[in-house]
Short mmCIF file of C-alpha atoms in Angstrom, two decimals:
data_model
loop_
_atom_site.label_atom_id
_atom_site.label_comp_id
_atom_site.label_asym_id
_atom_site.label_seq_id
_atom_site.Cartn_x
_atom_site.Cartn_y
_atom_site.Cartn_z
CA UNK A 1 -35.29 12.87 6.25
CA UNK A 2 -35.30 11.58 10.22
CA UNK A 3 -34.86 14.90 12.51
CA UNK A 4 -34.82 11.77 14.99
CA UNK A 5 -32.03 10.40 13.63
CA UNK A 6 -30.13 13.53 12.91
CA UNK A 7 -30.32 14.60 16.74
CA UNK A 8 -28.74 10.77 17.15
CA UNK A 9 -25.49 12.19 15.77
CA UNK A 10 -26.62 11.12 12.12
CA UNK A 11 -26.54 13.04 9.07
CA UNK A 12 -27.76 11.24 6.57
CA UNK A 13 -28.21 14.73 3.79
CA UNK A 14 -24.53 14.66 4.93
CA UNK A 15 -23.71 11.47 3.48
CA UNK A 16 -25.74 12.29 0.16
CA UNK A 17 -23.55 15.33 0.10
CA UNK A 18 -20.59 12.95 0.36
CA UNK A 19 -21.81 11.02 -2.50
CA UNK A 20 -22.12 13.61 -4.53
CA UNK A 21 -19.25 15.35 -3.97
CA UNK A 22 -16.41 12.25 -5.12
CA UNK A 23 -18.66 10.96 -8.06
CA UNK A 24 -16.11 13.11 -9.94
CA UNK A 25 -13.25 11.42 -8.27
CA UNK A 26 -14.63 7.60 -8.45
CA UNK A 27 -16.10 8.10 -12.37
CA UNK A 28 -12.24 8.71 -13.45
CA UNK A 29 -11.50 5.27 -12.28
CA UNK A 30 -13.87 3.49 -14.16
CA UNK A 31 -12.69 1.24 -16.78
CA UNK A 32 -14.29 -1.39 -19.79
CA UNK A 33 -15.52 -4.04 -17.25
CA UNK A 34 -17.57 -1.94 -14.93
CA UNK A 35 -21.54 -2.17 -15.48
CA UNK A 36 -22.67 0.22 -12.99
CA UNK A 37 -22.15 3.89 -11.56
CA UNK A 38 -21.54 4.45 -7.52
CA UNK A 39 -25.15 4.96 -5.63
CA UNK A 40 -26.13 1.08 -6.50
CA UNK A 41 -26.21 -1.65 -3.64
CA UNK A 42 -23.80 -3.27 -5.19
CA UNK A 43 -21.01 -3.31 -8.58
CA UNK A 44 -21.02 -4.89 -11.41
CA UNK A 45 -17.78 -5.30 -13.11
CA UNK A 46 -17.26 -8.21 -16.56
CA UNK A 47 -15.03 -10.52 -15.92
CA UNK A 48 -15.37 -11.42 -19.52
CA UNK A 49 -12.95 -8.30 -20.49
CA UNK A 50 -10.36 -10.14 -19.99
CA UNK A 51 -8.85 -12.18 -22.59
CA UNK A 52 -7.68 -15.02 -20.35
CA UNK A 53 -7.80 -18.81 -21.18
CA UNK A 54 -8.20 -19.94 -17.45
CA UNK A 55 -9.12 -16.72 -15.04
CA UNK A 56 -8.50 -16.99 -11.66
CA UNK A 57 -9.76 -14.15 -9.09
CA UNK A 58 -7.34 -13.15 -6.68
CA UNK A 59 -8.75 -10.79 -3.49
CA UNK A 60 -7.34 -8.79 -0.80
CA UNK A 61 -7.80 -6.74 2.08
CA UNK A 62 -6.04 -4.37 4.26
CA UNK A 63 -6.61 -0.68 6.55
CA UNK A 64 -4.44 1.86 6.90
CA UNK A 65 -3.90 1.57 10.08
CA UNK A 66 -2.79 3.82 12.92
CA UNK A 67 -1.13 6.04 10.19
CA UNK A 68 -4.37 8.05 10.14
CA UNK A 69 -3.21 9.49 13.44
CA UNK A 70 -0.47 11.74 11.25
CA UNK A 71 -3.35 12.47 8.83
CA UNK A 72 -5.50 13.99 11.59
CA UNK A 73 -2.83 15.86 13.13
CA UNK A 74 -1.77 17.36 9.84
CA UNK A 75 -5.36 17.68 9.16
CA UNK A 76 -4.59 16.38 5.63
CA UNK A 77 -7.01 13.20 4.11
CA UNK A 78 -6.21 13.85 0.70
CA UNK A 79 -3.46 11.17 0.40
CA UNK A 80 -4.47 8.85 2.96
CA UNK A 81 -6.18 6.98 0.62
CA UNK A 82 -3.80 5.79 -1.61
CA UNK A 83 -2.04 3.86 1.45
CA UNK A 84 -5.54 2.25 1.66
CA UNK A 85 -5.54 0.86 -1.97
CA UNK A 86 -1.81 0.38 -1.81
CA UNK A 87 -2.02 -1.98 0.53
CA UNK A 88 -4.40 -3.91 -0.96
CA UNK A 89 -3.76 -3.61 -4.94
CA UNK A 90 0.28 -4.47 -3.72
CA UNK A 91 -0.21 -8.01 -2.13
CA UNK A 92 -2.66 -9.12 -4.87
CA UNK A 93 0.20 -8.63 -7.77
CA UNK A 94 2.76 -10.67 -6.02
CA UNK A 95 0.77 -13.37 -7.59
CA UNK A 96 1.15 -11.91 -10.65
CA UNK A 97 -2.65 -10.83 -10.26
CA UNK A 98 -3.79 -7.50 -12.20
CA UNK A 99 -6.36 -5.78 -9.66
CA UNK A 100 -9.53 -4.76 -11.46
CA UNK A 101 -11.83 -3.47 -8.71
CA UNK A 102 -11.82 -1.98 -5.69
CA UNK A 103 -13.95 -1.55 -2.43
CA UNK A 104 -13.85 1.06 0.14
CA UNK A 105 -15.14 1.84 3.69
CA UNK A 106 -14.68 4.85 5.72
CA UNK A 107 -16.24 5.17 9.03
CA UNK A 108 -16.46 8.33 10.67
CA UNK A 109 -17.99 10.12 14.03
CA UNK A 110 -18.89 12.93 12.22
CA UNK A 111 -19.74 12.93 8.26
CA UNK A 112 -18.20 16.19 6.87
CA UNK A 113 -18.80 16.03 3.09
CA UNK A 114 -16.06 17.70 2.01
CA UNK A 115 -13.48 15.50 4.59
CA UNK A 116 -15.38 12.03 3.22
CA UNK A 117 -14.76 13.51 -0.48
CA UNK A 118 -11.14 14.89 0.25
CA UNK A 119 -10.25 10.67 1.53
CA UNK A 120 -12.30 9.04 -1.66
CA UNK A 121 -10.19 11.17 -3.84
CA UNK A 122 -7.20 9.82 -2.38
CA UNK A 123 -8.52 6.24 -2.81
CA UNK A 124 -9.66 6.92 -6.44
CA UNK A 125 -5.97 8.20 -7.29
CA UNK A 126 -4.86 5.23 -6.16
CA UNK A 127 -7.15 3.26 -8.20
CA UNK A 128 -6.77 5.44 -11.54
CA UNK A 129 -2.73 4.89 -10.64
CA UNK A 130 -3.18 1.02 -10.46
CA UNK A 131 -5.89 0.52 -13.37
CA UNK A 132 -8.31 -0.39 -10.70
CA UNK A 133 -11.94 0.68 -10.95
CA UNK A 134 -13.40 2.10 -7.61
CA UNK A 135 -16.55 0.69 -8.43
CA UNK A 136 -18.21 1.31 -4.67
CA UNK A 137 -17.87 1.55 -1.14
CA UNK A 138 -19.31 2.51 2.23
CA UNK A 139 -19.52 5.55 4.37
CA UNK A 140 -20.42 4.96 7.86
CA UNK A 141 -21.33 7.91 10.04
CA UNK A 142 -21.03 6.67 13.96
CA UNK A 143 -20.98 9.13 16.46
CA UNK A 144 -20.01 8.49 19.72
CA UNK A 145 -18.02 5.51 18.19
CA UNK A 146 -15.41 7.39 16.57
CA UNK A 147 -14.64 10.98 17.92
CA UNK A 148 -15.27 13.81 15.66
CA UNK A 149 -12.75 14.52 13.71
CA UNK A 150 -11.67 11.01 13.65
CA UNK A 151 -12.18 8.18 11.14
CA UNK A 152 -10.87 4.83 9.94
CA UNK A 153 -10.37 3.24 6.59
CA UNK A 154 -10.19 0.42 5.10
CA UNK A 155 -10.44 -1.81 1.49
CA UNK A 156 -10.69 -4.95 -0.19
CA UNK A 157 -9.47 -5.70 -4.00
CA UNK A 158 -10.22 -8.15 -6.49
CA UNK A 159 -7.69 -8.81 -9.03
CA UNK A 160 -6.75 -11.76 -11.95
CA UNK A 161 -4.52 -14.10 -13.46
CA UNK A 162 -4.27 -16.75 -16.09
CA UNK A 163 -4.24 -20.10 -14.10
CA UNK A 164 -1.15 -20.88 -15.41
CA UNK A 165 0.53 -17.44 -14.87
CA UNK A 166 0.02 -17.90 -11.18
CA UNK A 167 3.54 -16.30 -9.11
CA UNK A 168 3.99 -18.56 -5.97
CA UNK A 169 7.90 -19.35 -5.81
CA UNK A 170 7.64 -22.63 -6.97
CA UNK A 171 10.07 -22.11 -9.25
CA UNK A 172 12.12 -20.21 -7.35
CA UNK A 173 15.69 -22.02 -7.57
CA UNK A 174 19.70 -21.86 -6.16
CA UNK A 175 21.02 -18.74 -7.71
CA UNK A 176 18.54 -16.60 -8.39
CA UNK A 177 18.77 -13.13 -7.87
CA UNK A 178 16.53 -10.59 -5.69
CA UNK A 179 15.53 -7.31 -7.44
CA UNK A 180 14.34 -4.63 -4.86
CA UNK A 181 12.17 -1.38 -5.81
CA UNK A 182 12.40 1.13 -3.62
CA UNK A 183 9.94 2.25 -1.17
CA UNK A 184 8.71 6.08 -0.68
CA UNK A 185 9.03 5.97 2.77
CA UNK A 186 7.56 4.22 6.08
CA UNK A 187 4.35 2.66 3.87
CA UNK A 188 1.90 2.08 6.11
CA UNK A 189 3.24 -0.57 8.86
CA UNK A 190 4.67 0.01 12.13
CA UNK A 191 3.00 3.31 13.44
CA UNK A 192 2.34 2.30 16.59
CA UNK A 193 6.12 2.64 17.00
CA UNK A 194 6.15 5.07 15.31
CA UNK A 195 4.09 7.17 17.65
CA UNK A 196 5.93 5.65 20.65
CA UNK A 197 9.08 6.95 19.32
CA UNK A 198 8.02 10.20 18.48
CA UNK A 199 5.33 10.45 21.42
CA UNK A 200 3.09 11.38 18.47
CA UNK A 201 -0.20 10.71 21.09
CA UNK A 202 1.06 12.79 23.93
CA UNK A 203 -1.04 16.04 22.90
CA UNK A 204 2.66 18.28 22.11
CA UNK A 205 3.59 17.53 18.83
CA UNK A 206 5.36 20.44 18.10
CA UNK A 207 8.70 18.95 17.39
CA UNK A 208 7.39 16.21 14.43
CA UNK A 209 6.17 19.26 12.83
CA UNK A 210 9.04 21.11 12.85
CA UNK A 211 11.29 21.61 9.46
CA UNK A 212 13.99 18.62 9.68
CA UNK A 213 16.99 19.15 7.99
CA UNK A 214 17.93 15.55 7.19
CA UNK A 215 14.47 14.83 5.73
CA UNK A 216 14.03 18.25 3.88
CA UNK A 217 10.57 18.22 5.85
CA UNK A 218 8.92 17.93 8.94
CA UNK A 219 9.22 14.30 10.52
CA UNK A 220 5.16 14.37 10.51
CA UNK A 221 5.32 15.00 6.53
CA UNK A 222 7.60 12.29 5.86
CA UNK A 223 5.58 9.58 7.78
CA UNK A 224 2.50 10.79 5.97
CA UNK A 225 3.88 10.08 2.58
CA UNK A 226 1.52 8.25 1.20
CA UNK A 227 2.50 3.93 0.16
CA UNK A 228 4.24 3.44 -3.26
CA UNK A 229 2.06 1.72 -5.95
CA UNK A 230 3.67 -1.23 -7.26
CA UNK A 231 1.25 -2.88 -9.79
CA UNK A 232 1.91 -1.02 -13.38
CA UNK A 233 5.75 -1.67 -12.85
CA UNK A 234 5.25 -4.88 -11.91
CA UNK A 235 2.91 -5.86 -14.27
CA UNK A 236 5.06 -4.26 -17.05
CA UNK A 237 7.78 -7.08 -15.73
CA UNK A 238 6.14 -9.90 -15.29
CA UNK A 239 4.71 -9.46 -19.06
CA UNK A 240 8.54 -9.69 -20.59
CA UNK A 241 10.50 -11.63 -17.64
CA UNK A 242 10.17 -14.85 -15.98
CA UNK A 243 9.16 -13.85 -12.27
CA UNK A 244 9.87 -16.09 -10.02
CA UNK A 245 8.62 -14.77 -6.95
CA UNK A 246 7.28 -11.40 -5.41
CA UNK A 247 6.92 -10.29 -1.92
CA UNK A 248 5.21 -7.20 -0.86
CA UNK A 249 7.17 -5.81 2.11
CA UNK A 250 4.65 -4.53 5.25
CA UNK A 251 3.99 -5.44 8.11
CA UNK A 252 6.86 -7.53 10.07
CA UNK A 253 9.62 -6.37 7.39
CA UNK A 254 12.15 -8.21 5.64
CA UNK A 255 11.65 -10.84 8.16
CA UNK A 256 8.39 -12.00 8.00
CA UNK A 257 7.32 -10.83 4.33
CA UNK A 258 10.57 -12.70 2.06
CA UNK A 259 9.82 -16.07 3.32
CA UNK A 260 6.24 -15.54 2.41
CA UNK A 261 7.63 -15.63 -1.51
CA UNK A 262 10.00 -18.75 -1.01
CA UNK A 263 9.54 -22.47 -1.16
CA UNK A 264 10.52 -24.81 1.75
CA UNK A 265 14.49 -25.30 1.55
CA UNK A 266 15.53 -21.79 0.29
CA UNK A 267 16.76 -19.27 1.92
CA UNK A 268 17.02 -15.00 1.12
CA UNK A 269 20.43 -13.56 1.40
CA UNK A 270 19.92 -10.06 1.49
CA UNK A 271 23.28 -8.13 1.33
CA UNK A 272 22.98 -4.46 3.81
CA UNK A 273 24.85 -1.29 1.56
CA UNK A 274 23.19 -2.64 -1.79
CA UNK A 275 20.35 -0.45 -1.46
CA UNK A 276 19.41 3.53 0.03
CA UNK A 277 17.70 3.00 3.10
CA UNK A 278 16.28 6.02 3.43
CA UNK A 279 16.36 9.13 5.91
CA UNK A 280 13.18 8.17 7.77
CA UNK A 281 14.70 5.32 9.00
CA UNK A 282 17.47 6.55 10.36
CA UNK A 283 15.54 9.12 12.08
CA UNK A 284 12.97 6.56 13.87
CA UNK A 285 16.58 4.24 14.97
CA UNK A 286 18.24 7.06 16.48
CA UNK A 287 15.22 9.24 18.41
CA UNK A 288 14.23 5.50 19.34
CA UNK A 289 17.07 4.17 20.11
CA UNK A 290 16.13 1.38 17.97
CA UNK A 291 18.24 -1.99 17.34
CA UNK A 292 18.44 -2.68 13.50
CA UNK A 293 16.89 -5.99 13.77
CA UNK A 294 13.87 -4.97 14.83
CA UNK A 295 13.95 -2.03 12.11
CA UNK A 296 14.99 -4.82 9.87
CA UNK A 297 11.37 -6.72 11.38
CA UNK A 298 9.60 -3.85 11.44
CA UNK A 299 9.98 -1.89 8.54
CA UNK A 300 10.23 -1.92 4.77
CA UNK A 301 13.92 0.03 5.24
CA UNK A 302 13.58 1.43 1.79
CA UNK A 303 12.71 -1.63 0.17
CA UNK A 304 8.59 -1.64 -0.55
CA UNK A 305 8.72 -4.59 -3.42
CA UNK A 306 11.24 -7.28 -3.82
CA UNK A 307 10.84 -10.32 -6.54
CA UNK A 308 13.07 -12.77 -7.51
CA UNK A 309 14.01 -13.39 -11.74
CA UNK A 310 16.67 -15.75 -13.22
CA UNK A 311 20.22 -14.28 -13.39
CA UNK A 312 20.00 -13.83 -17.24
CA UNK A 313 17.25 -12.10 -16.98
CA UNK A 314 18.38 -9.65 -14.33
CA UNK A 315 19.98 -6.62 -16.93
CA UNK A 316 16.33 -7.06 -18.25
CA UNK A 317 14.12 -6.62 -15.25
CA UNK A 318 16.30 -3.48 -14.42
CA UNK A 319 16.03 -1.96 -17.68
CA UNK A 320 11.52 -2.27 -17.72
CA UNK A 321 11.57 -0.53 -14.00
CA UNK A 322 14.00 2.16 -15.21
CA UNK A 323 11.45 2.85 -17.98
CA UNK A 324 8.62 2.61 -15.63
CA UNK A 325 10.57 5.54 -14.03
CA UNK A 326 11.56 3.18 -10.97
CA UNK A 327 14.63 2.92 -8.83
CA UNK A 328 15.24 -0.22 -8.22
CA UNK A 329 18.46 -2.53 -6.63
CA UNK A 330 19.95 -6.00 -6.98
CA UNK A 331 19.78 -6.69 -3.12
CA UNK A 332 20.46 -10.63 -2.61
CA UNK A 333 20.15 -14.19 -3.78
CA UNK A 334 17.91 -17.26 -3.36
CA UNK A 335 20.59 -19.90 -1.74
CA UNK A 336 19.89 -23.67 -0.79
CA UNK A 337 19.38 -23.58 2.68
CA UNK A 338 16.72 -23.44 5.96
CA UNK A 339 13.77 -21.72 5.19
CA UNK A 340 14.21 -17.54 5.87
CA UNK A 341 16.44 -14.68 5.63
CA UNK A 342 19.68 -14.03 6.21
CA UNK A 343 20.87 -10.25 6.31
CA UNK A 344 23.87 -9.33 5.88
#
């Protein structure tokens, strides 16, 4: 070992110590296409698993963003995780892609073993959730980068898809209806209004951990719930219904993410009362003060997953996400019209 490097800030027995201590976590995740333990310079996962006539790989990436923030003033990294691979493992099955692999990389200012295992378990949940192998990943000890106690975290997926099973609205049509799964909470998009609104980075946080009755927990518990995992429902659908369209609902809202799933010359109509919009929401729009539109192009409002199925085949779609213990909502229609959404 490097006493030099140790005195740097470095702890490299640390970081073996980390390894060791979520091999139990990432092993659990393993599934028939992966060739290789974790401790390798890079995976190996077979493709050729995969009964498919005309494979297509389908990646993603995504952080979690300034949601870590809650998870260091909670001092909680167990579930922090999950957001990471939600994030990722969500966008890749609006194309009707089934993730098989997974990346991660946490960076740190100060490698704690039991803090680096305590966030890889929450990524391997994820994973095991998803039927995604956590196959490896990177731990980056940088002192005087990152402050002590702090970290960040991010991922990268690979999913696939039969050529021909491909989801990208093109056959979205006039009439068809919008099916919306409901979120667990804020997800893990718009924090840094989040922590305006609550003045979560003002040093007294005293009042977003205090019991609120509306929530049934403290605000700082409820923003910390971790991102809803999407892919085994959806994957359940798209196997016995014709889906049209999917659109993974982050970043910008309802807004930015439904035209993302719709074809030049049709328009969302999303109808406001058809769905729960949940407590957090309400609670960030009044402490804020904030106007619904920009809720409405902010957050998911309830609404993590949205996809868009023939009419006849709505009763259908309803009845697999009931079975896949899911709550889910008929929310709008796909109308002729300028590209977008319309809320109303």
């Amino acid at each position: 070992m490097s006493d030099s490097y140790k005195k740097a800030g470095v702890d490299v027995e640390a970081g073996y110590k980390a390894v060791e201590l979520m091999k139990k976590h990432v092993s659990r995740t393993f599934t028939d296409g992966v060739l290789t333990g974790i401790g390798g310079f890079g995976g190996l996962f077979e493709i050729s698993k995969e009964d498919l006539k005309n494979p297509v790989l389908v990646a993603g990436t995504d952080g979690v963003g300034t949601k870590l923030k809650l998870a260091f003033l909670l001092d909680k990294h167990d579930t922090i995780g999950q957001d990471c691979v939600a994030m990722c493992v969500n966008d890749v099955v609006c194309q009707g892609a089934k993730p098989l692999l997974f990346l991660d990389y946490v960076a740190v200012g100060k490698n704690i073993p039991e803090k680096v295992a305590e966030i890889v378990k929450g990524v391997a949940d994820g994973c095991f959730e998803s039927g995604c192998a956590l196959i490896g990943g990177e731990t980056a000890e940088m002192p005087g980068f990152y402050d002590v106690d702090e970290y960040d975290l991010a991922g990268f997926t690979v999913g696939i898809v039969d050529k021909d099973k491909i989801i990208d609205g093109s056959k979205v049509s006039d009439g068809d209806v919008i099916i919306g799964i409901a979120s667990s909470g804020v997800h893990s998009n718009g924090y840094s209004l989040v922590r305006k609104v609550f003045n979560i980075d003002d040093g007294d946080n005293a009042a977003v951990k205090e019991y609120n009755e509306k929530l049934g927990m403290s605000i700082a518990e409820a923003l910390l719930t971790p991102t809803k995992l999407y892919v085994k429902p959806m994957l359940d659908v798209i196997s016995k219904v014709e889906v049209k369209a999917i659109s993974h609902i982050t970043g910008g809202g309802f807004y930015e993410n439904i035209p993302r799933m719709l074809p030049e010359g049709k328009k969302a109509v999303i109808k406001k009362g058809s769905w729960k919009i949940l407590p957090i929401f309400e609670v960030i729009a009044e402490t804020g003060n904030i106007p619904e539109k920009d809720m409405f192009g902010t957050y998911n409002m309830g609404i993590g997953m949205m996809f868009a199925v023939d009419k006849n085949d709505v009763d259908k779609a309803m009845e697999i996400l009931k079975n896949n213990g899911e709550t889910a909502y008929v929310i709008g229609t796909v109308e002729n019209g300028e590209h977008g959404v319309e809320i109303c």
